[in-house]
Amino acid sequence: MNRKPSPPWPDQVYGTLKDAGVRQVGYVPDAGHKRLIELCLADRELRSVVLSTEEEGIGLAAGAWLGGVRATLLMQSSGVGNCINALGMTRECRFPLLMLVTMRGQVGEFNPWQVPMGQAVPAVLAAMGVVVHEADAPEAIAPTVDAAARLAFGSYQSVAVLISQAVIGIKSFQEQATR
């Protein structure tokens, strides 16, 4: 049986976001989300907004929702710490927030500065009332994002999908030195 290979997970997630009615994407540049960001930037139906800090994305998503638009926030796990105070707003105001978080600080991490937040992300998000879903394999990401989008937009909750470092790849000091 000749089976066509599945598209890469960022392409699948892009389709999932479009199917979920997402029309605005806030992001801080991130190598783990590189392909997804490129797809969003190329789509004239999506408003892609580069952020100075991940915390801005919470306000961006709130404003989008108030304007009748669904939004998502793309970030790396180290940026979650920048959002903690603002996440209180999503909880009290009960507006949906869909976050896709590429993880750092997991097995094989080269940068010790990434480890503390990377290890704390699930517990920190849960403590702020965010529903946390984890995707540890490429084929699990799009279905997990679909379920998270349905929950966030259907029940006005904050939901985060944590995309494992095993999926996005392990960086090394040598890779960083050559960039």
Coordinates of N, CA, C and O in Angstrom, one line a residue:
M1 N 0.8 -1.2 0.0 CA 0.0 0.0 0.0 C 0.9 1.2 0.0 O 1.7 1.4 0.9
N2 N 0.8 2.1 -1.0 CA 1.5 3.3 -1.1 C 0.8 4.4 -0.4 O -0.3 4.9 -0.8
R3 N 1.3 4.8 0.8 CA 0.6 5.8 1.6 C 1.4 7.1 1.5 O 2.6 7.1 1.7
K4 N 0.7 8.1 1.2 CA 1.4 9.4 1.2 C 1.8 9.9 2.6 O 1.0 9.8 3.5
P5 N 3.1 10.3 2.7 CA 3.5 10.7 4.1 C 2.7 11.9 4.6 O 2.3 12.8 3.8
S6 N 2.5 12.0 5.8 CA 1.8 13.1 6.4 C 2.7 14.4 6.3 O 3.9 14.3 6.4
P7 N 2.1 15.5 6.2 CA 2.8 16.7 6.2 C 3.5 17.0 7.5 O 3.1 16.4 8.5
P8 N 4.6 17.8 7.6 CA 5.2 18.0 8.8 C 4.2 18.6 9.9 O 3.3 19.3 9.5
W9 N 4.5 18.5 11.1 CA 3.6 18.9 12.2 C 3.3 20.4 12.1 O 2.1 20.8 12.3
P10 N 4.2 21.3 11.7 CA 3.8 22.7 11.7 C 2.7 22.9 10.6 O 1.8 23.7 10.8
D11 N 2.8 22.2 9.5 CA 1.8 22.4 8.4 C 0.5 21.9 8.9 O -0.6 22.5 8.6
Q12 N 0.5 20.7 9.6 CA -0.8 20.2 10.2 C -1.4 21.2 11.2 O -2.6 21.4 11.2
V13 N -0.5 21.7 12.1 CA -1.0 22.7 13.1 C -1.6 23.9 12.4 O -2.7 24.4 12.8
Y14 N -0.9 24.4 11.4 CA -1.5 25.6 10.6 C -2.9 25.3 10.1 O -3.8 26.1 10.3
G15 N -3.1 24.1 9.5 CA -4.4 23.7 9.0 C -5.4 23.6 10.2 O -6.6 24.0 10.0
T16 N -5.0 23.1 11.3 CA -5.8 23.0 12.5 C -6.3 24.4 13.0 O -7.4 24.6 13.3
L17 N -5.3 25.3 13.0 CA -5.6 26.6 13.5 C -6.6 27.3 12.5 O -7.6 28.0 13.0
K18 N -6.4 27.1 11.3 CA -7.4 27.7 10.3 C -8.7 27.1 10.4 O -9.7 27.8 10.4
D19 N -8.8 25.7 10.6 CA -10.1 25.1 10.8 C -10.8 25.5 12.1 O -12.0 25.5 12.2
A20 N -10.0 25.9 13.1 CA -10.6 26.4 14.4 C -11.0 27.8 14.3 O -11.6 28.3 15.3
G21 N -10.8 28.5 13.2 CA -11.3 29.8 13.0 C -10.3 30.9 13.6 O -10.7 32.0 13.8
V22 N -9.1 30.5 13.9 CA -8.1 31.4 14.3 C -7.7 32.4 13.2 O -7.5 32.0 12.1
R23 N -7.8 33.7 13.5 CA -7.5 34.7 12.5 C -6.4 35.7 12.9 O -6.0 36.6 12.2
Q24 N -5.9 35.5 14.2 CA -4.8 36.3 14.6 C -3.8 35.5 15.4 O -4.2 34.6 16.2
V25 N -2.5 35.7 15.1 CA -1.4 34.9 15.7 C -0.4 35.9 16.3 O 0.2 36.7 15.5
G26 N -0.2 35.8 17.6 CA 0.9 36.6 18.2 C 2.1 35.6 18.5 O 1.9 34.5 18.8
Y27 N 3.3 36.1 18.2 CA 4.4 35.2 18.4 C 5.7 36.1 18.8 O 5.8 37.2 18.4
V28 N 6.5 35.4 19.5 CA 7.9 35.9 19.7 C 8.8 35.0 18.8 O 8.6 33.7 18.9
P29 N 9.6 35.5 18.0 CA 10.4 34.6 17.1 C 11.0 33.5 17.9 O 11.6 33.6 19.0
D30 N 10.9 32.3 17.3 CA 11.3 31.0 18.0 C 11.7 30.0 16.9 O 10.9 29.8 16.0
A31 N 12.8 29.4 17.0 CA 13.2 28.4 16.0 C 12.3 27.2 16.0 O 12.0 26.6 14.9
G32 N 11.7 26.8 17.1 CA 10.8 25.7 17.2 C 9.5 25.9 16.4 O 8.9 25.0 16.0
H33 N 9.1 27.2 16.4 CA 7.9 27.6 15.7 C 8.1 28.2 14.3 O 7.2 28.7 13.6
K34 N 9.4 28.1 13.8 CA 9.8 28.8 12.6 C 8.9 28.5 11.4 O 8.4 29.4 10.8
R35 N 8.7 27.3 11.1 CA 7.8 26.9 9.9 C 6.4 27.4 10.1 O 5.8 27.9 9.2
L36 N 5.8 27.2 11.3 CA 4.5 27.6 11.6 C 4.3 29.1 11.4 O 3.4 29.6 10.9
I37 N 5.3 29.9 12.0 CA 5.3 31.3 11.8 C 5.4 31.7 10.4 O 4.6 32.6 9.9
E38 N 6.2 31.1 9.6 CA 6.3 31.4 8.1 C 5.0 31.1 7.4 O 4.6 32.0 6.6
L39 N 4.3 30.0 7.8 CA 3.0 29.8 7.2 C 2.0 30.8 7.5 O 1.2 31.3 6.7
C40 N 2.0 31.3 8.8 CA 1.1 32.3 9.3 C 1.3 33.6 8.6 O 0.4 34.3 8.2
L41 N 2.6 34.0 8.5 CA 3.0 35.2 7.8 C 2.6 35.3 6.4 O 2.2 36.3 5.8
A42 N 2.6 34.1 5.7 CA 2.3 34.1 4.3 C 0.8 34.1 4.0 O 0.4 34.3 2.9
D43 N 0.0 33.9 5.0 CA -1.5 33.8 4.9 C -2.1 35.2 5.0 O -2.1 35.8 6.1
R44 N -2.7 35.7 4.0 CA -3.3 37.1 4.0 C -4.5 37.1 4.8 O -5.0 38.2 5.2
E45 N -5.1 36.0 5.2 CA -6.3 36.0 6.0 C -6.0 36.0 7.5 O -6.9 36.2 8.3
L46 N -4.7 35.8 7.8 CA -4.3 35.8 9.2 C -3.5 37.1 9.5 O -2.7 37.5 8.7
R47 N -3.8 37.6 10.7 CA -3.0 38.8 11.1 C -1.9 38.2 12.0 O -2.3 37.7 13.1
S48 N -0.7 38.2 11.6 CA 0.4 37.7 12.4 C 1.1 38.9 13.0 O 1.5 39.9 12.3
V49 N 1.3 38.9 14.4 CA 1.9 40.0 15.1 C 3.1 39.6 15.9 O 3.0 38.7 16.7
V50 N 4.2 40.2 15.5 CA 5.4 39.9 16.3 C 5.4 40.6 17.6 O 5.0 41.8 17.6
L51 N 5.7 40.0 18.7 CA 5.7 40.6 20.0 C 7.1 40.9 20.5 O 8.0 40.2 20.2
S52 N 7.1 41.9 21.4 CA 8.4 42.1 22.1 C 8.6 41.2 23.3 O 9.7 40.8 23.6
T53 N 7.5 40.8 23.9 CA 7.5 39.9 25.0 C 6.2 39.1 25.0 O 5.2 39.6 24.5
E54 N 6.3 37.9 25.4 CA 5.1 37.0 25.4 C 3.9 37.5 26.1 O 2.8 37.3 25.8
E55 N 4.2 38.3 27.2 CA 3.1 38.9 28.0 C 2.2 39.8 27.1 O 0.9 39.8 27.3
E56 N 2.7 40.4 26.1 CA 1.9 41.2 25.2 C 0.9 40.4 24.5 O -0.2 40.9 24.1
G57 N 1.2 39.1 24.3 CA 0.3 38.2 23.6 C -1.0 38.0 24.3 O -2.1 37.7 23.7
I58 N -1.0 38.1 25.6 CA -2.2 37.9 26.4 C -3.2 39.0 26.1 O -4.4 38.8 25.8
G59 N -2.7 40.2 26.1 CA -3.5 41.4 25.8 C -4.0 41.4 24.4 O -5.1 41.7 24.1
L60 N -3.1 40.9 23.5 CA -3.5 40.8 22.1 C -4.6 39.9 21.9 O -5.6 40.2 21.2
A61 N -4.5 38.7 22.5 CA -5.6 37.7 22.4 C -6.9 38.2 23.1 O -8.0 38.0 22.5
A62 N -6.8 39.0 24.2 CA -8.0 39.5 24.8 C -8.7 40.5 23.9 O -9.9 40.5 23.7
G63 N -7.9 41.4 23.3 CA -8.4 42.4 22.4 C -9.0 41.8 21.2 O -10.1 42.2 20.7
A64 N -8.4 40.7 20.7 CA -8.9 40.0 19.5 C -10.3 39.4 19.8 O -11.3 39.6 19.1
W65 N -10.4 38.8 21.0 CA -11.6 38.2 21.4 C -12.7 39.2 21.6 O -13.9 39.0 21.1
L66 N -12.4 40.3 22.2 CA -13.4 41.4 22.4 C -13.9 41.9 21.0 O -15.0 42.4 20.9
G67 N -13.0 41.8 20.0 CA -13.3 42.3 18.7 C -13.9 41.2 17.8 O -14.1 41.4 16.6
G68 N -14.2 40.0 18.4 CA -14.9 38.9 17.7 C -13.9 38.0 16.9 O -14.4 37.3 16.0
V69 N -12.6 38.1 17.2 CA -11.6 37.3 16.5 C -11.0 36.3 17.4 O -10.6 36.6 18.5
R70 N -10.8 35.1 16.9 CA -10.0 34.1 17.6 C -8.5 34.3 17.4 O -8.1 34.5 16.3
A71 N -7.7 34.1 18.5 CA -6.3 34.3 18.4 C -5.6 33.1 19.0 O -6.2 32.4 19.8
T72 N -4.3 33.0 18.7 CA -3.5 32.0 19.4 C -2.1 32.7 19.6 O -1.8 33.7 19.0
L73 N -1.4 32.2 20.6 CA -0.1 32.8 21.0 C 0.9 31.7 20.9 O 0.8 30.6 21.4
L74 N 2.0 32.0 20.1 CA 3.1 31.0 20.0 C 4.3 31.5 20.8 O 4.6 32.7 20.7
M75 N 4.9 30.6 21.6 CA 6.0 31.0 22.4 C 6.9 29.8 22.7 O 6.5 28.7 22.6
Q76 N 8.0 30.1 23.3 CA 8.9 29.1 23.8 C 8.7 29.0 25.3 O 8.2 30.0 26.0
S77 N 9.0 27.9 25.9 CA 8.8 27.7 27.4 C 9.4 28.8 28.2 O 8.8 29.2 29.3
S78 N 10.5 29.3 27.9 CA 11.1 30.4 28.7 C 10.3 31.6 28.7 O 10.4 32.4 29.7
G79 N 9.4 31.8 27.7 CA 8.5 33.0 27.7 C 7.3 32.8 28.6 O 6.6 33.8 28.9
V80 N 7.0 31.6 29.1 CA 5.9 31.4 29.9 C 6.0 32.2 31.2 O 5.0 32.8 31.7
G81 N 7.2 32.3 31.7 CA 7.4 33.1 32.9 C 7.1 34.5 32.8 O 6.7 35.2 33.8
N82 N 7.2 35.1 31.6 CA 6.8 36.5 31.3 C 5.3 36.7 31.4 O 4.9 37.8 31.4
C83 N 4.5 35.6 31.3 CA 3.1 35.7 31.2 C 2.3 35.5 32.5 O 1.1 35.7 32.5
I84 N 3.0 35.1 33.5 CA 2.3 34.7 34.7 C 1.3 35.7 35.2 O 0.1 35.4 35.5
N85 N 1.7 36.9 35.4 CA 0.8 37.9 36.0 C -0.4 38.2 35.1 O -1.5 38.3 35.5
A86 N -0.1 38.3 33.8 CA -1.2 38.5 32.8 C -2.2 37.4 32.7 O -3.3 37.6 32.3
L87 N -1.7 36.1 33.0 CA -2.6 35.0 32.9 C -3.8 35.1 34.0 O -4.8 34.5 33.8
G88 N -3.5 35.9 35.0 CA -4.6 36.1 36.0 C -5.8 36.8 35.3 O -7.0 36.6 35.7
M89 N -5.6 37.6 34.3 CA -6.6 38.3 33.6 C -7.5 37.3 32.8 O -8.7 37.4 32.8
T90 N -6.9 36.3 32.2 CA -7.7 35.4 31.4 C -8.6 34.6 32.4 O -9.7 34.3 32.0
R91 N -8.1 34.3 33.5 CA -8.9 33.5 34.5 C -10.0 34.3 35.0 O -11.2 33.8 35.1
E92 N -9.8 35.6 35.4 CA -10.9 36.4 35.9 C -11.9 36.9 34.9 O -13.1 37.0 35.1
C93 N -11.4 37.2 33.7 CA -12.3 37.7 32.6 C -12.9 36.6 31.8 O -13.8 36.9 31.0
R94 N -12.4 35.4 31.9 CA -12.9 34.2 31.2 C -13.0 34.4 29.7 O -14.1 34.3 29.1
F95 N -11.9 34.8 29.1 CA -11.9 34.8 27.7 C -10.9 33.6 27.2 O -10.0 33.3 28.0
P96 N -11.1 33.1 26.1 CA -10.3 32.0 25.6 C -8.9 32.4 25.3 O -8.7 33.5 24.7
L97 N -8.0 31.5 25.6 CA -6.6 31.8 25.2 C -6.0 30.4 24.8 O -6.0 29.5 25.6
L98 N -5.5 30.3 23.6 CA -4.9 29.1 23.1 C -3.4 29.5 22.9 O -3.0 30.4 22.2
M99 N -2.5 28.7 23.7 CA -1.1 28.9 23.6 C -0.4 27.7 23.1 O -0.7 26.6 23.6
L100 N 0.5 27.8 22.2 CA 1.3 26.7 21.7 C 2.7 27.0 22.1 O 3.3 28.0 21.7
V101 N 3.3 26.1 23.0 CA 4.6 26.4 23.6 C 5.6 25.3 23.2 O 5.4 24.1 23.5
T102 N 6.7 25.8 22.6 CA 7.7 24.8 22.3 C 8.6 24.8 23.5 O 9.0 25.8 24.1
M103 N 8.9 23.6 24.0 CA 9.6 23.4 25.2 C 11.1 23.4 25.1 O 11.7 22.9 24.1
R104 N 11.7 23.9 26.1 CA 13.2 23.9 26.3 C 13.4 23.4 27.7 O 12.5 23.3 28.5
G105 N 14.6 23.1 28.0 CA 14.9 22.6 29.4 C 14.6 21.2 29.7 O 14.6 20.8 30.8
Q106 N 14.3 20.4 28.7 CA 14.0 19.0 28.9 C 15.2 18.2 28.6 O 16.3 18.7 28.4
V107 N 15.1 16.9 28.5 CA 16.2 16.0 28.3 C 17.0 16.4 27.1 O 16.5 16.6 26.0
G108 N 18.4 16.5 27.3 CA 19.3 16.9 26.3 C 19.5 18.4 26.1 O 20.3 18.8 25.3
E109 N 18.9 19.2 27.0 CA 19.1 20.7 26.9 C 20.6 21.0 27.1 O 21.2 20.6 28.0
F110 N 21.1 21.9 26.2 CA 22.5 22.3 26.3 C 22.6 23.6 27.1 O 23.7 23.9 27.7
N111 N 21.5 24.4 27.3 CA 21.6 25.7 27.9 C 21.0 25.6 29.3 O 19.8 25.5 29.5
P112 N 21.9 25.7 30.3 CA 21.4 25.6 31.7 C 20.4 26.6 32.1 O 19.5 26.4 33.0
W113 N 20.4 27.8 31.4 CA 19.4 28.9 31.7 C 18.0 28.5 31.3 O 17.0 29.0 31.8
Q114 N 17.9 27.5 30.4 CA 16.5 27.1 29.9 C 15.9 26.1 30.8 O 14.7 25.9 30.8
V115 N 16.7 25.4 31.7 CA 16.2 24.3 32.5 C 15.2 24.7 33.5 O 14.1 24.1 33.6
P116 N 15.4 25.7 34.4 CA 14.4 26.0 35.4 C 13.0 26.2 34.9 O 12.1 25.6 35.4
M117 N 12.9 27.1 34.0 CA 11.5 27.4 33.5 C 11.0 26.3 32.7 O 9.8 26.0 32.8
G118 N 11.8 25.6 31.9 CA 11.3 24.5 31.1 C 10.8 23.4 32.0 O 9.7 22.8 31.7
Q119 N 11.4 23.2 33.2 CA 10.9 22.2 34.1 C 9.7 22.6 34.8 O 8.8 21.8 35.2
A120 N 9.5 23.9 35.0 CA 8.4 24.5 35.8 C 7.1 24.7 35.0 O 6.1 24.9 35.6
V121 N 7.2 24.8 33.7 CA 6.1 25.3 32.9 C 4.8 24.5 33.2 O 3.8 25.2 33.4
P122 N 4.7 23.2 33.2 CA 3.4 22.6 33.4 C 2.8 23.0 34.7 O 1.6 23.3 34.8
A123 N 3.6 23.0 35.8 CA 3.1 23.3 37.1 C 2.7 24.8 37.3 O 1.7 25.1 37.9
V124 N 3.5 25.6 36.7 CA 3.2 27.1 36.7 C 1.9 27.4 36.0 O 1.1 28.1 36.5
L125 N 1.8 26.8 34.8 CA 0.5 27.1 34.0 C -0.7 26.5 34.8 O -1.7 27.2 34.9
A126 N -0.6 25.3 35.3 CA -1.7 24.7 36.0 C -2.0 25.6 37.2 O -3.2 25.8 37.5
A127 N -1.0 26.1 37.9 CA -1.3 26.9 39.1 C -2.1 28.2 38.7 O -2.8 28.8 39.6
M128 N -1.9 28.7 37.5 CA -2.6 29.9 37.0 C -4.0 29.5 36.4 O -4.6 30.4 35.8
G129 N -4.4 28.3 36.5 CA -5.7 27.9 36.0 C -5.7 27.5 34.5 O -6.8 27.4 33.9
V130 N -4.5 27.3 33.9 CA -4.4 27.0 32.5 C -4.5 25.5 32.4 O -3.8 24.7 33.1
V131 N -5.3 25.0 31.4 CA -5.4 23.6 31.1 C -4.2 23.2 30.3 O -3.9 23.9 29.3
V132 N -3.4 22.2 30.7 CA -2.2 21.9 30.0 C -2.3 20.5 29.3 O -2.7 19.5 29.9
H133 N -2.0 20.6 28.0 CA -1.9 19.4 27.2 C -0.5 19.2 26.7 O 0.1 20.2 26.3
E134 N 0.0 18.0 26.6 CA 1.4 17.8 26.2 C 1.4 17.0 24.9 O 0.7 16.0 24.8
A135 N 2.3 17.3 24.0 CA 2.4 16.6 22.8 C 3.9 16.1 22.7 O 4.8 17.0 22.6
D136 N 4.1 14.8 22.7 CA 5.5 14.3 22.7 C 5.9 13.7 21.4 O 7.0 13.2 21.3
A137 N 5.1 13.7 20.4 CA 5.4 13.1 19.1 C 4.8 13.9 18.0 O 3.7 14.5 18.2
P138 N 5.5 14.0 16.9 CA 5.0 14.9 15.8 C 3.5 14.6 15.4 O 2.7 15.5 15.2
E139 N 3.2 13.3 15.3 CA 1.8 13.0 14.9 C 0.8 13.3 16.0 O -0.4 13.3 15.7
A140 N 1.2 13.6 17.2 CA 0.2 13.9 18.2 C -0.1 15.4 18.3 O -1.1 15.8 19.0
I141 N 0.7 16.3 17.7 CA 0.6 17.7 17.9 C -0.7 18.3 17.3 O -1.4 18.9 18.0
A142 N -1.0 18.0 16.0 CA -2.2 18.6 15.4 C -3.5 18.2 16.1 O -4.3 19.0 16.5
P143 N -3.6 16.9 16.4 CA -4.8 16.5 17.2 C -4.9 17.1 18.6 O -6.0 17.4 19.0
T144 N -3.8 17.3 19.2 CA -3.8 17.9 20.5 C -4.1 19.4 20.4 O -4.9 19.9 21.2
V145 N -3.6 20.1 19.4 CA -4.0 21.5 19.2 C -5.5 21.6 18.9 O -6.2 22.5 19.3
D146 N -6.0 20.6 18.1 CA -7.4 20.7 17.8 C -8.3 20.5 19.0 O -9.2 21.3 19.2
A147 N -7.9 19.6 19.9 CA -8.7 19.4 21.1 C -8.5 20.6 22.0 O -9.5 21.1 22.6
A148 N -7.3 21.2 22.1 CA -7.1 22.4 22.9 C -7.9 23.6 22.4 O -8.5 24.4 23.2
A149 N -7.9 23.8 21.1 CA -8.7 24.9 20.5 C -10.2 24.7 20.8 O -10.9 25.7 21.1
R150 N -10.7 23.5 20.6 CA -12.1 23.3 20.9 C -12.4 23.6 22.4 O -13.4 24.2 22.7
L151 N -11.5 23.2 23.3 CA -11.7 23.5 24.7 C -11.7 25.0 25.0 O -12.5 25.5 25.6
A152 N -10.6 25.6 24.5 CA -10.4 27.0 24.8 C -11.6 27.9 24.2 O -12.2 28.7 25.0
F153 N -11.9 27.7 23.0 CA -12.9 28.6 22.3 C -14.3 28.1 22.7 O -15.2 28.9 22.6
G154 N -14.5 26.9 23.1 CA -15.8 26.4 23.4 C -16.2 26.6 24.9 O -17.4 26.6 25.3
S155 N -15.2 26.8 25.7 CA -15.5 27.0 27.2 C -14.8 28.2 27.8 O -14.8 28.4 29.0
Y156 N -14.2 29.1 27.0 CA -13.6 30.3 27.5 C -12.6 30.1 28.5 O -12.6 30.7 29.6
Q157 N -11.7 29.2 28.2 CA -10.6 28.8 29.1 C -9.2 29.1 28.5 O -9.1 29.2 27.3
S158 N -8.2 29.2 29.3 CA -6.9 29.2 28.8 C -6.4 27.8 28.7 O -6.5 27.0 29.6
V159 N -5.8 27.4 27.5 CA -5.3 26.1 27.3 C -4.0 26.2 26.6 O -3.8 27.0 25.7
A160 N -3.0 25.4 27.1 CA -1.7 25.4 26.5 C -1.3 24.1 26.0 O -1.6 23.1 26.7
V161 N -0.8 24.0 24.8 CA -0.2 22.8 24.2 C 1.3 22.9 24.3 O 1.9 23.8 23.8
L162 N 1.9 22.0 25.1 CA 3.4 22.0 25.3 C 3.9 21.0 24.3 O 3.6 19.8 24.3
I163 N 4.8 21.5 23.4 CA 5.4 20.7 22.3 C 6.8 20.3 22.8 O 7.6 21.1 22.9
S164 N 6.9 19.0 23.0 CA 8.2 18.5 23.6 C 9.4 18.9 22.8 O 9.4 19.0 21.6
Q165 N 10.5 19.1 23.6 CA 11.8 19.3 23.0 C 12.2 18.1 22.1 O 13.0 18.3 21.2
A166 N 11.8 17.0 22.4 CA 12.1 15.8 21.6 C 11.6 15.9 20.2 O 12.1 15.4 19.3
V167 N 10.5 16.7 20.0 CA 9.9 16.9 18.7 C 10.6 18.0 18.0 O 10.9 17.9 16.8
I168 N 10.9 19.1 18.6 CA 11.5 20.2 17.9 C 13.0 20.1 17.8 O 13.7 20.8 17.0
G169 N 13.6 19.2 18.6 CA 15.1 18.9 18.4 C 15.9 19.5 19.5 O 15.5 20.5 20.2
I170 N 17.0 19.0 19.7 CA 18.0 19.4 20.7 C 19.0 20.3 20.1 O 19.6 19.9 19.1
K171 N 19.3 21.4 20.6 CA 20.3 22.3 20.1 C 21.6 22.0 20.8 O 21.6 21.4 21.9
S172 N 22.7 22.5 20.2 CA 24.0 22.3 20.9 C 24.7 23.7 20.9 O 24.4 24.6 20.1
F173 N 25.7 23.8 21.7 CA 26.5 25.0 21.8 C 27.2 25.3 20.4 O 27.3 26.4 19.9
Q174 N 27.6 24.2 19.7 CA 28.2 24.4 18.4 C 27.3 25.0 17.4 O 27.6 25.8 16.6
E175 N 26.0 24.5 17.4 CA 25.0 25.0 16.5 C 24.8 26.5 16.8 O 24.7 27.3 15.9
Q176 N 24.7 26.9 18.0 CA 24.5 28.3 18.4 C 25.7 29.1 18.0 O 25.5 30.3 17.6
A177 N 26.9 28.6 18.1 CA 28.1 29.4 17.7 C 28.2 29.7 16.2 O 28.8 30.6 15.8
T178 N 27.6 28.8 15.4 CA 27.7 29.0 14.0 C 26.6 29.8 13.4 O 26.5 30.1 12.3
R179 N 25.6 30.2 14.3 CA 24.5 31.0 13.8 C 24.8 32.5 13.9 O 25.4 33.0 14.6

